[in-house]
CSV table of C-alpha atoms and ligand atoms in Angstrom, one decimal:
chain,number,residue,atom,x,y,z
F,1,MET,CA,-14.6,22.8,-50.9
F,2,PRO,CA,-13.0,19.4,-50.3
F,3,GLN,CA,-12.4,18.6,-46.6
F,4,PRO,CA,-8.8,18.6,-45.5
F,5,LYS,CA,-7.3,15.2,-44.8
F,6,ARG,CA,-7.7,14.4,-41.1
F,7,PRO,CA,-6.0,11.7,-39.0
F,8,ARG,CA,-8.5,9.0,-38.1
F,9,HIS,CA,-6.6,8.2,-35.0
F,10,LEU,CA,-4.4,10.9,-33.4
F,11,GLY,CA,-1.8,10.0,-30.7
F,12,VAL,CA,-0.4,12.5,-28.3
F,13,ILE,CA,2.7,12.3,-26.2
F,14,MET,CA,1.8,15.0,-23.6
F,15,ASP,CA,5.3,15.9,-22.4
F,16,GLY,CA,6.7,18.9,-20.5
F,17,ASN,CA,4.5,19.1,-17.4
F,18,GLY,CA,7.4,19.0,-15.0
F,19,ARG,CA,9.4,21.7,-16.8
F,20,TRP,CA,6.3,23.9,-17.0
F,21,ALA,CA,5.9,23.7,-13.3
F,22,ARG,CA,9.6,24.1,-12.5
F,23,ALA,CA,9.7,27.3,-14.6
F,24,ARG,CA,7.0,28.7,-12.3
F,25,GLY,CA,8.6,27.5,-9.1
F,26,LEU,CA,5.7,25.1,-8.6
F,27,PRO,CA,5.8,21.4,-7.6
F,28,ARG,CA,5.8,19.0,-10.6
F,29,LEU,CA,2.3,17.9,-9.7
F,30,ALA,CA,1.0,21.4,-10.4
F,31,GLY,CA,2.3,20.8,-13.9
F,32,HIS,CA,0.4,17.5,-14.2
F,33,ARG,CA,-2.8,19.2,-13.0
F,34,GLU,CA,-2.5,21.9,-15.7
F,35,GLY,CA,-1.6,19.1,-18.2
F,36,ALA,CA,-4.8,17.3,-17.3
F,37,ALA,CA,-6.7,20.5,-18.2
F,38,ARG,CA,-5.0,20.5,-21.7
F,39,ALA,CA,-5.9,16.8,-22.1
F,40,ARG,CA,-9.6,17.7,-21.6
F,41,ASP,CA,-9.2,20.5,-24.1
F,42,ILE,CA,-7.6,18.5,-26.9
F,43,VAL,CA,-10.3,15.8,-26.7
F,44,ARG,CA,-12.8,18.5,-27.3
F,45,TRP,CA,-10.8,20.1,-30.1
F,46,ALA,CA,-10.3,16.7,-31.7
F,47,ALA,CA,-14.0,15.9,-31.6
F,48,ASP,CA,-14.8,19.3,-33.2
F,49,ALA,CA,-12.2,18.5,-35.9
F,50,GLY,CA,-14.0,15.2,-36.7
F,51,ILE,CA,-11.2,13.0,-35.4
F,52,ALA,CA,-12.7,9.6,-34.5
F,53,GLU,CA,-10.1,8.3,-32.1
F,54,ILE,CA,-7.5,9.9,-29.9
F,55,SER,CA,-4.8,8.2,-27.7
F,56,LEU,CA,-3.4,10.3,-24.9
F,57,TYR,CA,-0.1,9.0,-23.3
F,58,ALA,CA,-0.7,9.7,-19.7
F,59,PHE,CA,1.6,7.2,-17.9
F,60,SER,CA,4.2,4.9,-19.5
F,61,THR,CA,5.4,1.6,-18.2
F,62,GLU,CA,8.7,3.4,-17.5
F,63,ASN,CA,7.1,6.2,-15.5
F,64,TRP,CA,6.9,3.8,-12.4
F,65,ALA,CA,10.6,4.6,-12.0
F,66,ARG,CA,9.9,8.2,-11.1
F,67,PRO,CA,10.1,9.4,-7.4
F,68,GLU,CA,7.4,7.6,-5.4
F,69,GLU,CA,5.7,10.8,-4.4
F,70,GLU,CA,5.2,11.8,-8.1
F,71,VAL,CA,3.8,8.4,-9.0
F,72,ARG,CA,1.4,8.6,-6.1
F,73,GLY,CA,0.4,12.1,-7.0
F,74,LEU,CA,-0.3,11.1,-10.6
F,75,MET,CA,-2.4,8.2,-9.6
F,76,ALA,CA,-4.3,10.3,-7.0
F,77,LEU,CA,-4.9,12.9,-9.7
F,78,LEU,CA,-6.4,10.3,-12.0
F,79,ALA,CA,-8.7,9.0,-9.3
F,80,GLN,CA,-9.8,12.5,-8.5
F,81,LEU,CA,-10.3,13.9,-12.0
F,82,LEU,CA,-11.8,11.0,-13.8
F,83,PRO,CA,-15.2,11.0,-12.0
F,84,ARG,CA,-15.4,14.8,-12.5
F,85,GLU,CA,-14.9,14.4,-16.2
F,86,ILE,CA,-17.8,12.1,-16.8
F,87,PRO,CA,-20.5,14.7,-17.3
F,88,GLU,CA,-18.3,16.5,-19.8
F,89,MET,CA,-17.6,13.3,-21.6
F,90,GLN,CA,-21.3,12.5,-21.8
F,91,LYS,CA,-22.0,16.0,-23.2
F,92,GLU,CA,-19.2,15.7,-25.8
F,93,GLY,CA,-20.0,12.1,-26.8
F,94,VAL,CA,-16.6,10.8,-25.6
F,95,ARG,CA,-16.3,7.0,-25.2
F,96,LEU,CA,-13.4,6.3,-22.8
F,97,VAL,CA,-11.3,3.2,-23.2
F,98,ALA,CA,-8.0,2.3,-21.5
F,99,LEU,CA,-4.8,1.2,-23.3
F,100,GLY,CA,-2.2,-0.5,-21.2
F,101,ASP,CA,-1.8,-2.9,-18.3
F,102,VAL,CA,-4.3,-1.2,-16.1
F,103,ASP,CA,-4.6,-4.1,-13.6
F,104,ARG,CA,-1.4,-2.8,-12.1
F,105,LEU,CA,-2.8,0.6,-11.2
F,106,PRO,CA,-3.7,1.3,-7.6
F,107,ALA,CA,-7.2,0.3,-6.7
F,108,ARG,CA,-8.7,3.8,-6.4
F,109,ALA,CA,-7.4,4.8,-9.8
F,110,ARG,CA,-8.5,1.5,-11.4
F,111,ARG,CA,-12.0,1.8,-10.0
F,112,ALA,CA,-12.4,5.4,-11.2
F,113,LEU,CA,-11.2,4.3,-14.6
F,114,GLN,CA,-13.6,1.4,-14.8
F,115,ARG,CA,-16.5,3.6,-13.7
F,116,ALA,CA,-15.8,6.2,-16.3
F,117,ILE,CA,-15.4,3.5,-19.0
F,118,ALA,CA,-18.7,1.9,-18.1
F,119,ALA,CA,-20.5,5.3,-17.9
F,120,THR,CA,-19.3,6.4,-21.3
F,121,ARG,CA,-19.4,3.2,-23.3
F,122,GLU,CA,-22.4,4.1,-25.4
F,123,ASN,CA,-20.9,7.4,-26.6
F,124,ARG,CA,-20.1,7.6,-30.3
F,125,ARG,CA,-18.6,11.0,-31.2
F,126,ILE,CA,-15.0,10.2,-30.4
F,127,THR,CA,-13.1,7.4,-28.7
F,128,LEU,CA,-10.5,8.5,-26.1
F,129,ALA,CA,-7.9,5.8,-25.4
F,130,LEU,CA,-6.2,6.8,-22.2
F,131,CYS,CA,-2.8,5.2,-22.2
F,132,LEU,CA,-2.0,4.2,-18.7
F,133,ASN,CA,0.9,1.9,-17.7
F,134,TYR,CA,1.2,1.7,-21.5
F,135,GLY,CA,4.4,0.5,-23.2
F,136,GLY,CA,4.7,-0.3,-26.9
F,137,GLN,CA,7.2,-3.0,-26.4
F,138,GLN,CA,5.1,-4.6,-23.7
F,139,GLU,CA,2.1,-4.4,-26.0
F,140,ILE,CA,4.0,-6.3,-28.8
F,141,VAL,CA,5.3,-8.9,-26.4
F,142,GLU,CA,1.8,-9.5,-25.1
F,143,GLY,CA,0.7,-9.8,-28.7
F,144,VAL,CA,3.3,-12.4,-29.4
F,145,LYS,CA,2.2,-14.4,-26.4
F,146,ARG,CA,-1.4,-14.3,-27.6
F,147,ALA,CA,-0.5,-15.2,-31.1
F,148,LEU,CA,1.5,-18.1,-29.8
F,149,ALA,CA,-1.4,-19.3,-27.6
F,150,TRP,CA,-3.7,-19.0,-30.6
F,151,ALA,CA,-1.2,-21.0,-32.8
F,152,LEU,CA,-0.6,-23.7,-30.2
F,153,ALA,CA,-4.3,-24.3,-29.8
F,154,ALA,CA,-4.6,-25.3,-33.4
F,155,GLU,CA,-4.2,-28.8,-34.8
F,156,ASP,CA,-1.3,-27.6,-36.9
F,157,PRO,CA,0.5,-24.8,-34.9
F,158,GLN,CA,3.3,-24.6,-37.4
F,159,ALA,CA,0.9,-23.7,-40.2
F,160,ARG,CA,-0.6,-20.9,-38.1
F,161,ILE,CA,2.8,-19.5,-37.3
F,162,ALA,CA,3.8,-19.6,-40.9
F,163,GLU,CA,0.6,-17.7,-41.8
F,164,LEU,CA,1.3,-14.8,-39.5
F,165,THR,CA,1.9,-11.5,-41.4
F,166,PRO,CA,2.2,-8.0,-39.9
F,167,GLU,CA,-1.5,-7.4,-41.0
F,168,ARG,CA,-2.7,-10.5,-39.3
F,169,PHE,CA,-0.5,-10.0,-36.2
F,170,ARG,CA,-2.0,-6.6,-35.5
F,171,ARG,CA,-5.2,-8.1,-34.2
F,172,PHE,CA,-3.3,-9.6,-31.2
F,173,LEU,CA,-2.3,-6.1,-30.0
F,174,TRP,CA,-4.2,-4.4,-27.2
F,175,ARG,CA,-7.4,-2.7,-28.5
F,176,ALA,CA,-6.9,-3.9,-32.0
F,177,GLU,CA,-10.3,-2.4,-32.8
F,178,LEU,CA,-8.7,1.1,-32.8
F,179,ALA,CA,-7.5,2.2,-36.2
F,180,PRO,CA,-3.7,2.6,-36.7
F,181,VAL,CA,-2.4,5.9,-35.4
F,182,ASP,CA,-1.9,8.2,-38.4
F,183,LEU,CA,-0.4,11.2,-36.6
F,184,ILE,CA,1.6,11.4,-33.4
F,185,ILE,CA,2.1,14.8,-31.8
F,186,ARG,CA,4.8,15.1,-29.1
F,187,THR,CA,5.1,18.3,-27.1
F,188,GLY,CA,8.0,19.2,-24.8
F,189,GLY,CA,10.9,19.2,-27.3
F,190,GLU,CA,12.2,15.7,-27.1
F,191,LEU,CA,12.7,14.0,-30.5
F,192,ARG,CA,11.7,10.4,-29.5
F,193,ILE,CA,8.8,8.0,-29.3
F,194,SER,CA,9.3,6.9,-25.7
F,195,ASN,CA,7.6,3.5,-26.2
F,196,PHE,CA,4.4,5.0,-27.5
F,197,HIS,CA,2.3,3.1,-30.1
F,198,LEU,CA,5.4,1.4,-31.5
F,199,TRP,CA,3.6,-0.9,-33.9
F,200,ASP,CA,1.7,2.0,-35.5
F,201,ALA,CA,4.7,4.3,-35.4
F,202,ALA,CA,6.0,2.3,-38.4
F,203,TYR,CA,4.0,4.7,-40.7
F,204,ALA,CA,2.5,7.3,-38.4
F,205,GLU,CA,3.3,10.9,-39.3
F,206,LEU,CA,5.2,12.7,-36.5
F,207,TYR,CA,4.8,16.2,-35.3
F,208,PHE,CA,7.3,17.5,-32.7
F,209,THR,CA,7.0,20.8,-30.9
F,210,ASP,CA,9.0,22.5,-28.2
F,211,THR,CA,5.8,23.8,-26.6
F,212,LEU,CA,5.4,22.3,-23.1
F,213,TRP,CA,2.2,20.4,-22.8
F,214,PRO,CA,0.4,22.7,-20.4
F,215,ASP,CA,1.1,25.6,-22.9
F,216,PHE,CA,-0.3,23.7,-25.9
F,217,THR,CA,-3.1,25.7,-27.6
F,218,ARG,CA,-5.9,25.1,-30.1
F,219,ALA,CA,-4.0,27.2,-32.6
F,220,GLU,CA,-1.0,24.8,-32.4
F,221,PHE,CA,-3.4,21.8,-32.6
F,222,GLU,CA,-4.8,23.3,-35.8
F,223,GLN,CA,-1.3,23.8,-37.0
F,224,ALA,CA,-0.4,20.2,-36.5
F,225,LEU,CA,-3.6,19.1,-38.4
F,226,ALA,CA,-2.7,21.5,-41.3
F,227,ASP,CA,0.8,20.1,-41.3
F,228,PHE,CA,-0.6,16.5,-41.5
F,229,ALA,CA,-3.0,17.4,-44.3
F,230,ALA,CA,-0.2,18.8,-46.4
F,231,ARG,CA,2.0,15.7,-46.1
F,232,GLU,CA,2.2,13.0,-48.7
F,233,ARG,CA,1.9,9.6,-47.2
F,234,ARG,CA,3.7,7.3,-49.6
F,235,PHE,CA,4.0,4.1,-47.7
F,236,GLY,CA,7.1,3.1,-49.7
F,237,ARG,CA,5.6,4.1,-53.1
F,238,ILE,CA,6.7,7.1,-55.2
F,239,SER,CA,4.9,10.3,-55.5
F,240,GLU,CA,3.3,9.7,-58.9
F,241,GLN,CA,1.7,6.5,-57.6
F,242,VAL,CA,0.0,8.1,-54.6
F,243,ARG,CA,-1.1,11.3,-56.3
F,244,ARG,CA,-3.2,9.4,-58.9
A,301,IPE,C1,4.7,14.3,-19.1
A,301,IPE,O1,5.4,15.4,-18.5
A,301,IPE,C2,3.7,13.7,-18.2
A,301,IPE,C3,4.0,12.4,-17.7
A,301,IPE,C4,5.0,11.6,-18.1
A,301,IPE,C5,3.1,11.8,-16.7
A,301,IPE,P1,6.7,15.2,-17.7
A,301,IPE,O2,6.3,14.9,-16.3
A,301,IPE,O3,7.5,14.1,-18.3
A,301,IPE,O4,7.4,16.6,-17.9
A,301,IPE,P2,8.9,16.9,-18.0
A,301,IPE,O5,9.4,16.1,-19.3
A,301,IPE,O6,9.6,16.5,-16.8
A,301,IPE,O7,9.0,18.4,-18.3
A,302,IPE,C1,6.6,10.1,-22.2
A,302,IPE,O1,7.2,11.1,-21.5
A,302,IPE,C2,5.5,9.5,-21.4
A,302,IPE,C3,4.3,10.3,-21.2
A,302,IPE,C4,4.1,11.4,-21.8
A,302,IPE,C5,3.3,9.7,-20.4
A,302,IPE,P1,8.5,10.9,-20.6
A,302,IPE,O2,8.8,12.2,-20.0
A,302,IPE,O3,8.2,9.8,-19.6
A,302,IPE,O4,9.5,10.4,-21.7
A,302,IPE,P2,11.1,10.3,-21.6
A,302,IPE,O5,11.4,9.6,-20.3
A,302,IPE,O6,11.6,11.7,-21.6
A,302,IPE,O7,11.5,9.6,-22.8
A,303,MG,MG1,9.0,14.2,-19.8
């Protein structure tokens, strides 16, 4: 039996925590707490499915605009939950990395993140890129700045600039060592990318579901993978060319 096609790098826009809580008459933070439990679940499911890399969108550059109490609550949740997750990450072989401008996180959250990253750096089963203060446009602008600095440091900056192609530019993005995202799952019913992995979204497959993130199940995760496996990724070619 041939193995089904799996994404190498899965991205997840974990949306719908607030609506999940509101439907239960609970504060939004209760939704984020339940959402964090699903985040833990999906990393385990992904590792079991043989997925090498998973990006979880936990806090966008735009999410700072939320009510101060919610932002504070989210940051506190991060600082509280990350240390507790370390044993499980060790057991499951999860290597944690951060994606985003994490220097802007409050000190407690940043320290918890750094500790968890350091503790799990030798793990090899799956890489979890936690997207915190992440914005795809910001990532590209930072990449442009780095590319320019690299060009200007050369004897012939014009030549370096002229040599830039999309393939060469990608290495200036944050965490360029991660493979391009092949599948993006978005829960919560919105049909948009919300500034997530913009560069890779050029050719990522998209899976949208109305399910609110805290209600996301393993069965639906398997459904998204089955859906992905059945898609034909043509990258601009025609069917006959990619089918061989
Ligand atoms: C996503 O859930 C989690 C974060 C953005 C942190 P939301 O909080 O956006 O939930 P809804 O969209 O309001 O239901
Ligand atoms: C996207 O969800 C960000 C995360 C899941 C962290 P949002 O709820 O912030 O997205 P918009 O504002 O509806 O586009
Ligand atoms: Mg939302």
